[in-house]
Every structure is written in C-alpha cells, then in structure tokens.
PDB file of C-alpha atoms in Angstrom:
ATOM      1  CA  MET A 300      85.085-102.844  34.436  1.00 38.00           C
ATOM      2  CA  SER A 301      88.348-102.255  32.583  1.00 41.00           C
ATOM      3  CA  ARG A 302      90.629 -99.347  33.324  1.00 43.00           C
ATOM      4  CA  ARG A 303      89.963 -97.899  29.905  1.00 44.00           C
ATOM      5  CA  SER A 304      86.198 -97.722  30.345  1.00 42.00           C
ATOM      6  CA  MET A 305      86.574 -95.738  33.574  1.00 41.00           C
ATOM      7  CA  VAL A 306      88.565 -92.951  31.939  1.00 45.00           C
ATOM      8  CA  ARG A 307      86.729 -89.757  31.110  1.00 46.00           C
ATOM      9  CA  PRO A 308      87.098 -88.732  27.467  1.00 53.00           C
ATOM     10  CA  GLY A 309      88.378 -85.266  26.664  1.00 64.00           C
ATOM     11  CA  GLY A 310      90.723 -82.861  28.422  1.00 77.00           C
ATOM     12  CA  ARG A 311      93.992 -84.060  29.883  1.00 79.00           C
ATOM     13  CA  SER A 312      92.962 -87.706  29.614  1.00 85.00           C
ATOM     14  CA  ALA A 313      92.493 -87.405  25.848  1.00 86.00           C
ATOM     15  CA  ARG A 314      95.817 -85.559  25.480  1.00 91.00           C
ATOM     16  CA  VAL A 315      97.630 -88.247  27.477  1.00 91.00           C
ATOM     17  CA  GLN A 316      96.023 -91.002  25.421  1.00 91.00           C
ATOM     18  CA  GLU A 317      96.948 -89.345  22.133  1.00 92.00           C
ATOM     19  CA  SER A 318     100.545 -88.620  23.164  1.00 94.00           C
ATOM     20  CA  VAL A 319     101.040 -92.182  24.450  1.00 94.00           C
ATOM     21  CA  HIS A 320      99.434 -93.706  21.333  1.00 93.00           C
ATOM     22  CA  ALA A 321     101.626 -91.485  19.117  1.00 94.00           C
ATOM     23  CA  ALA A 322     104.720 -92.516  21.088  1.00 95.00           C
ATOM     24  CA  VAL A 323     103.877 -96.200  20.586  1.00 94.00           C
ATOM     25  CA  ARG A 324     103.346 -95.713  16.833  1.00 91.00           C
ATOM     26  CA  ASP A 325     106.560 -93.682  16.415  1.00 94.00           C
ATOM     27  CA  LEU A 326     108.772 -95.970  18.493  1.00 94.00           C
ATOM     28  CA  GLU A 327     107.380 -99.073  16.810  1.00 89.00           C
ATOM     29  CA  ALA A 328     108.143 -97.573  13.398  1.00 89.00           C
ATOM     30  CA  GLU A 329     111.676 -96.587  14.480  1.00 92.00           C
ATOM     31  CA  ALA A 330     112.840 -99.585  16.491  1.00 89.00           C
ATOM     32  CA  GLY A 331     110.318-102.357  15.937  1.00 85.00           C
ATOM     33  CA  ARG A 332     107.742-103.771  18.236  1.00 84.00           C
ATOM     34  CA  ASP A 333     110.069-105.970  20.283  1.00 85.00           C
ATOM     35  CA  ALA A 334     112.001-102.882  21.414  1.00 85.00           C
ATOM     36  CA  LEU A 335     108.964-101.248  23.033  1.00 93.00           C
ATOM     37  CA  SER A 336     108.962-100.714  26.790  1.00 95.00           C
ATOM     38  CA  VAL A 337     106.742 -98.702  29.113  1.00 96.00           C
ATOM     39  CA  PRO A 338     109.593 -96.420  30.309  1.00 95.00           C
ATOM     40  CA  GLN A 339     110.645 -95.729  26.702  1.00 95.00           C
ATOM     41  CA  ILE A 340     107.047 -94.964  25.652  1.00 95.00           C
ATOM     42  CA  ALA A 341     106.507 -92.758  28.712  1.00 96.00           C
ATOM     43  CA  ALA A 342     109.658 -90.753  28.011  1.00 95.00           C
ATOM     44  CA  ARG A 343     108.640 -90.191  24.376  1.00 95.00           C
ATOM     45  CA  ALA A 344     105.080 -89.239  25.380  1.00 96.00           C
ATOM     46  CA  GLY A 345     106.207 -86.866  28.126  1.00 95.00           C
ATOM     47  CA  VAL A 346     104.429 -88.739  30.928  1.00 96.00           C
ATOM     48  CA  THR A 347     105.655 -90.873  33.812  1.00 95.00           C
ATOM     49  CA  PRO A 348     105.678 -94.658  33.568  1.00 96.00           C
ATOM     50  CA  SER A 349     103.253 -94.721  36.509  1.00 95.00           C
ATOM     51  CA  THR A 350     100.752 -92.781  34.369  1.00 94.00           C
ATOM     52  CA  ILE A 351     100.843 -95.589  31.795  1.00 95.00           C
ATOM     53  CA  TYR A 352     100.640 -98.353  34.395  1.00 94.00           C
ATOM     54  CA  ARG A 353      97.748 -96.624  36.185  1.00 94.00           C
ATOM     55  CA  ARG A 354      95.776 -96.119  32.991  1.00 93.00           C
ATOM     56  CA  TRP A 355      96.574 -99.268  30.992  1.00 93.00           C
ATOM     57  CA  GLY A 356      97.973-101.730  33.527  1.00 91.00           C
ATOM     58  CA  ASP A 357     100.813-103.088  31.414  1.00 92.00           C
ATOM     59  CA  LEU A 358     102.436-102.935  27.993  1.00 93.00           C
ATOM     60  CA  ARG A 359     100.161-105.631  26.556  1.00 91.00           C
ATOM     61  CA  GLU A 360      96.994-103.707  27.504  1.00 91.00           C
ATOM     62  CA  LEU A 361      98.479-100.481  26.120  1.00 93.00           C
ATOM     63  CA  LEU A 362      99.315-102.183  22.806  1.00 91.00           C
ATOM     64  CA  SER A 363      95.793-103.602  22.754  1.00 91.00           C
ATOM     65  CA  ASP A 364      94.315-100.129  23.192  1.00 90.00           C
ATOM     66  CA  VAL A 365      96.530 -98.737  20.406  1.00 91.00           C
ATOM     67  CA  ALA A 366      95.518-101.632  18.128  1.00 91.00           C
ATOM     68  CA  VAL A 367      91.804-101.006  18.684  1.00 90.00           C
ATOM     69  CA  ALA A 368      92.301 -97.341  17.776  1.00 90.00           C
ATOM     70  CA  ARG A 369      94.177 -98.342  14.613  1.00 89.00           C
ATOM     71  CA  LEU A 370      91.442-100.829  13.609  1.00 88.00           C
ATOM     72  CA  ARG A 371      88.765 -98.127  13.735  1.00 89.00           C
ATOM     73  CA  PRO A 372      87.527 -97.319  10.213  1.00 90.00           C
ATOM     74  CA  GLU A 373      88.551 -93.870   9.019  1.00 87.00           C
ATOM     75  CA  ALA A 374      85.599 -93.285   6.692  1.00 90.00           C
ATOM     76  CA  PRO A 375      82.088 -94.555   6.060  1.00 91.00           C
ATOM     77  CA  PRO A 376      81.779 -97.443   3.602  1.00 94.00           C
ATOM     78  CA  GLU A 377      81.778 -96.569  -0.068  1.00 93.00           C
ATOM     79  CA  ASP A 378      78.381 -96.112  -1.734  1.00 96.00           C
ATOM     80  CA  ARG A 379      78.349 -98.131  -4.968  1.00 96.00           C
ATOM     81  CA  GLY A 380      74.605 -97.756  -5.590  1.00 96.00           C
ATOM     82  CA  THR A 381      73.281-101.209  -4.646  1.00 97.00           C
ATOM     83  CA  LEU A 382      73.325-103.329  -1.520  1.00 97.00           C
ATOM     84  CA  ALA A 383      75.277-106.133  -3.190  1.00 96.00           C
ATOM     85  CA  ALA A 384      77.891-103.763  -4.623  1.00 97.00           C
ATOM     86  CA  ASP A 385      78.230-101.887  -1.315  1.00 98.00           C
ATOM     87  CA  LEU A 386      78.656-105.107   0.686  1.00 97.00           C
ATOM     88  CA  GLU A 387      81.136-106.523  -1.820  1.00 97.00           C
ATOM     89  CA  ALA A 388      83.266-103.375  -1.802  1.00 97.00           C
ATOM     90  CA  TRP A 389      83.208-103.202   2.000  1.00 97.00           C
ATOM     91  CA  ALA A 390      83.961-106.921   2.467  1.00 97.00           C
ATOM     92  CA  GLU A 391      86.853-106.810  -0.017  1.00 96.00           C
ATOM     93  CA  GLN A 392      88.391-103.809   1.752  1.00 95.00           C
ATOM     94  CA  PHE A 393      87.809-105.322   5.212  1.00 95.00           C
ATOM     95  CA  LEU A 394      89.443-108.604   4.193  1.00 95.00           C
ATOM     96  CA  ASP A 395      92.363-106.837   2.524  1.00 93.00           C
ATOM     97  CA  GLU A 396      93.055-104.615   5.543  1.00 92.00           C
ATOM     98  CA  MET A 397      92.541-107.254   8.233  1.00 93.00           C
ATOM     99  CA  SER A 398      94.492-110.000   6.459  1.00 93.00           C
ATOM    100  CA  SER A 399      97.515-107.764   5.791  1.00 90.00           C
ATOM    101  CA  PRO A 400     100.488-108.296   8.127  1.00 88.00           C
ATOM    102  CA  PRO A 401      99.767-105.034  10.016  1.00 88.00           C
ATOM    103  CA  GLY A 402      96.054-105.878  10.222  1.00 90.00           C
ATOM    104  CA  ARG A 403      96.745-109.332  11.652  1.00 90.00           C
ATOM    105  CA  ALA A 404      99.215-107.809  14.139  1.00 89.00           C
ATOM    106  CA  TYR A 405      96.590-105.281  15.287  1.00 90.00           C
ATOM    107  CA  ILE A 406      93.987-108.031  15.696  1.00 91.00           C
ATOM    108  CA  ARG A 407      96.456-110.091  17.725  1.00 90.00           C
ATOM    109  CA  ASP A 408      97.368-107.094  19.903  1.00 90.00           C
ATOM    110  CA  ALA A 409      93.728-106.114  20.380  1.00 90.00           C
ATOM    111  CA  LEU A 410      92.863-109.598  21.637  1.00 88.00           C
ATOM    112  CA  LEU A 411      96.017-110.335  23.673  1.00 87.00           C
ATOM    113  CA  GLY A 412      95.651-107.355  25.987  1.00 83.00           C
ATOM    114  CA  ASP A 413      91.908-107.738  26.421  1.00 83.00           C
ATOM    115  CA  PRO A 414      91.160-109.696  29.605  1.00 82.00           C
ATOM    116  CA  ASP A 415      87.494-108.699  29.797  1.00 85.00           C
ATOM    117  CA  GLY A 416      86.560-108.715  26.095  1.00 85.00           C
ATOM    118  CA  THR A 417      86.036-104.946  25.873  1.00 88.00           C
ATOM    119  CA  ASN A 418      88.389-104.479  22.928  1.00 88.00           C
ATOM    120  CA  ALA A 419      87.028-107.455  21.004  1.00 88.00           C
ATOM    121  CA  GLY A 420      83.557-105.990  21.487  1.00 90.00           C
ATOM    122  CA  GLN A 421      84.734-102.599  20.232  1.00 90.00           C
ATOM    123  CA  CYS A 422      86.281-104.130  17.111  1.00 90.00           C
ATOM    124  CA  SER A 423      83.049-106.018  16.457  1.00 92.00           C
ATOM    125  CA  ALA A 424      81.092-102.797  16.920  1.00 93.00           C
ATOM    126  CA  TYR A 425      83.252-101.086  14.276  1.00 94.00           C
ATOM    127  CA  ALA A 426      82.263-103.729  11.710  1.00 95.00           C
ATOM    128  CA  ALA A 427      78.612-103.647  12.796  1.00 96.00           C
ATOM    129  CA  GLU A 428      78.493 -99.838  12.481  1.00 96.00           C
ATOM    130  CA  GLN A 429      79.888 -99.995   8.943  1.00 97.00           C
ATOM    131  CA  ILE A 430      77.372-102.690   7.987  1.00 97.00           C
ATOM    132  CA  GLU A 431      74.531-100.652   9.519  1.00 97.00           C
ATOM    133  CA  VAL A 432      75.441 -97.729   7.236  1.00 97.00           C
ATOM    134  CA  ILE A 433      75.302-100.027   4.194  1.00 98.00           C
ATOM    135  CA  LEU A 434      71.970-101.555   5.267  1.00 97.00           C
ATOM    136  CA  ALA A 435      70.465 -98.115   5.954  1.00 97.00           C
ATOM    137  CA  ARG A 436      71.387 -97.054   2.409  1.00 97.00           C
ATOM    138  CA  ALA A 437      69.735-100.203   1.079  1.00 97.00           C
ATOM    139  CA  ALA A 438      66.570 -99.409   3.055  1.00 96.00           C
ATOM    140  CA  GLU A 439      66.514 -95.893   1.579  1.00 96.00           C
ATOM    141  CA  ARG A 440      66.664 -97.510  -1.884  1.00 96.00           C
ATOM    142  CA  ASP A 441      63.875 -99.944  -0.906  1.00 96.00           C
ATOM    143  CA  GLU A 442      66.207-102.907  -1.337  1.00 96.00           C
ATOM    144  CA  GLN A 443      65.531-106.144   0.544  1.00 94.00           C
ATOM    145  CA  ALA A 444      68.384-106.592   3.022  1.00 94.00           C
ATOM    146  CA  PRO A 445      69.536-109.051   5.661  1.00 95.00           C
ATOM    147  CA  ASP A 446      70.014-107.826   9.224  1.00 96.00           C
ATOM    148  CA  VAL A 447      73.363-106.850  10.707  1.00 97.00           C
ATOM    149  CA  GLU A 448      73.786-110.121  12.628  1.00 97.00           C
ATOM    150  CA  THR A 449      73.271-112.156   9.463  1.00 96.00           C
ATOM    151  CA  VAL A 450      75.987-110.170   7.662  1.00 97.00           C
ATOM    152  CA  LEU A 451      78.310-110.606  10.648  1.00 97.00           C
ATOM    153  CA  ASP A 452      77.611-114.366  10.821  1.00 96.00           C
ATOM    154  CA  ARG A 453      77.832-115.146   7.104  1.00 96.00           C
ATOM    155  CA  ALA A 454      80.516-112.736   5.915  1.00 96.00           C
ATOM    156  CA  VAL A 455      82.558-111.189   8.728  1.00 96.00           C
ATOM    157  CA  ALA A 456      82.856-114.240  11.004  1.00 96.00           C
ATOM    158  CA  PRO A 457      84.226-116.573   8.286  1.00 96.00           C
ATOM    159  CA  MET A 458      86.697-113.901   7.171  1.00 96.00           C
ATOM    160  CA  MET A 459      87.960-113.401  10.724  1.00 94.00           C
ATOM    161  CA  TYR A 460      88.295-117.151  11.245  1.00 94.00           C
ATOM    162  CA  ARG A 461      90.340-117.487   8.064  1.00 94.00           C
ATOM    163  CA  ILE A 462      92.467-114.431   8.893  1.00 93.00           C
ATOM    164  CA  LEU A 463      93.278-115.770  12.363  1.00 91.00           C
ATOM    165  CA  PHE A 464      93.577-119.502  11.734  1.00 92.00           C
ATOM    166  CA  ARG A 465      93.930-120.182   7.978  1.00 88.00           C
ATOM    167  CA  PRO A 466      95.547-117.067   6.514  1.00 79.00           C
ATOM    168  CA  GLY A 467      96.576-118.620   3.192  1.00 80.00           C
ATOM    169  CA  GLU A 468      95.204-117.241  -0.048  1.00 77.00           C
ATOM    170  CA  LEU A 469      92.538-114.717   0.921  1.00 87.00           C
ATOM    171  CA  GLY A 470      91.613-112.499  -1.977  1.00 91.00           C
ATOM    172  CA  PRO A 471      88.685-110.413  -3.113  1.00 94.00           C
ATOM    173  CA  GLU A 472      86.983-113.452  -4.657  1.00 96.00           C
ATOM    174  CA  TYR A 473      86.650-115.002  -1.183  1.00 96.00           C
ATOM    175  CA  ALA A 474      84.971-111.843   0.149  1.00 96.00           C
ATOM    176  CA  ARG A 475      82.621-111.751  -2.867  1.00 96.00           C
ATOM    177  CA  LYS A 476      81.734-115.425  -2.383  1.00 96.00           C
ATOM    178  CA  LEU A 477      80.768-114.780   1.242  1.00 96.00           C
ATOM    179  CA  VAL A 478      78.666-111.752   0.317  1.00 97.00           C
ATOM    180  CA  ALA A 479      76.897-113.826  -2.352  1.00 96.00           C
ATOM    181  CA  THR A 480      75.672-116.206   0.386  1.00 94.00           C
ATOM    182  CA  LEU A 481      73.673-113.299   1.795  1.00 95.00           C
ATOM    183  CA  PHE A 482      71.576-113.243  -1.361  1.00 92.00           C
ATOM    184  CA  ASP A 483      71.078-117.003  -1.761  1.00 81.00           C
ATOM    185  CA  GLY A 484      67.507-117.916  -0.851  1.00 61.00           C
ATOM    186  CA  ASP A 485      65.525-116.131   1.817  1.00 47.00           C
ATOM    187  CA  HIS A 486      66.986-113.529   4.152  1.00 42.00           C
TER     188      HIS A 486
END
C-alpha cells in the first residue's frame, strides 16, 4: 500500500496536502522545476521537511502526487447532444490537454513517482469517469453505445501511446478519427 493511500482525507492532512501542493506549483512557476527541493517546498508550505518525507517519501513521489491532482478534470464533459459529438468533443480536449508540454510533463511526473501503479490507476479512472458520464447521457437518449473499456481501448489508449512515444502532429482530426472507429461496425 502506498503512503498516499494510507492518509486520511480531511482535517490537518488535507491542509498539509494543499499547502504542499500549492508550494510546489508556486515554486515551479517562479524558479522552474529543476530548482525544486524538499526543504524549499517545506519552507514555503510551512511544514518540516520530515513531514514531506513521511507522507510522500521523496521529491519524485511528491511531484507525482501533484501531477495526478493537476490531471484531474475540473468539470464534467461537455454535452453536445449526441454520443458521437460528446465523444469527439471530449477526445479532442483530452488530446489537446495531454499532448501539451505541461500535460506531457504531468503524465511523466505521475508515472515516474509511482512505484506501485496507484497514480497511473487514478489517471485512468479520471478518463473512465468522464467516459461513463458521456455513455450515461447516451443511454438516457436511447443511443447505442460501446462500453467504457472499448472507448478506453480504441480512443484513449492510442492517444496516450502517441502522446508518450510519438508526439508529432497530434490534432483534433486524430481524436475524431479514433472516435469514428467506435462507430464502425458492431459495438
């Protein structure tokens, strides 16, 4: 079990997490990522370095935790009125955000400080939750829809592969092409 999953949410723990996360974001914006250190972050957050080491283990795990928080969607997916339009809009936004330099840096951080796969699983859950909202809307409209795993396999997985390993020209047309495969033939 990772350190993060043993921490109770709320109260002092939540305040410490927020102040440390804010310190990381502020210091990174001011001095750049390479200048970050646990003592510097602790001083800015008003905690001791031992608090950070006890909770996160090391700088890499802390940056991973911050990245996962930053990758969390801020709003439900846009409702465009049809399953295809909703999936296209979501996939285009997902690809745009994840393939941007900050998005790729967050993905890298999330995975680098993730020895047990907890953060990767959380990032995957964020995408799955967004897709579930879109599919639930489609069901309410009596639209035929693929399941969440099919959307993850045919649209999200290829995008993530390209973002991580072949980040060349990735535009909205690529996202639309992947979504179109969900409607080719049987679900």
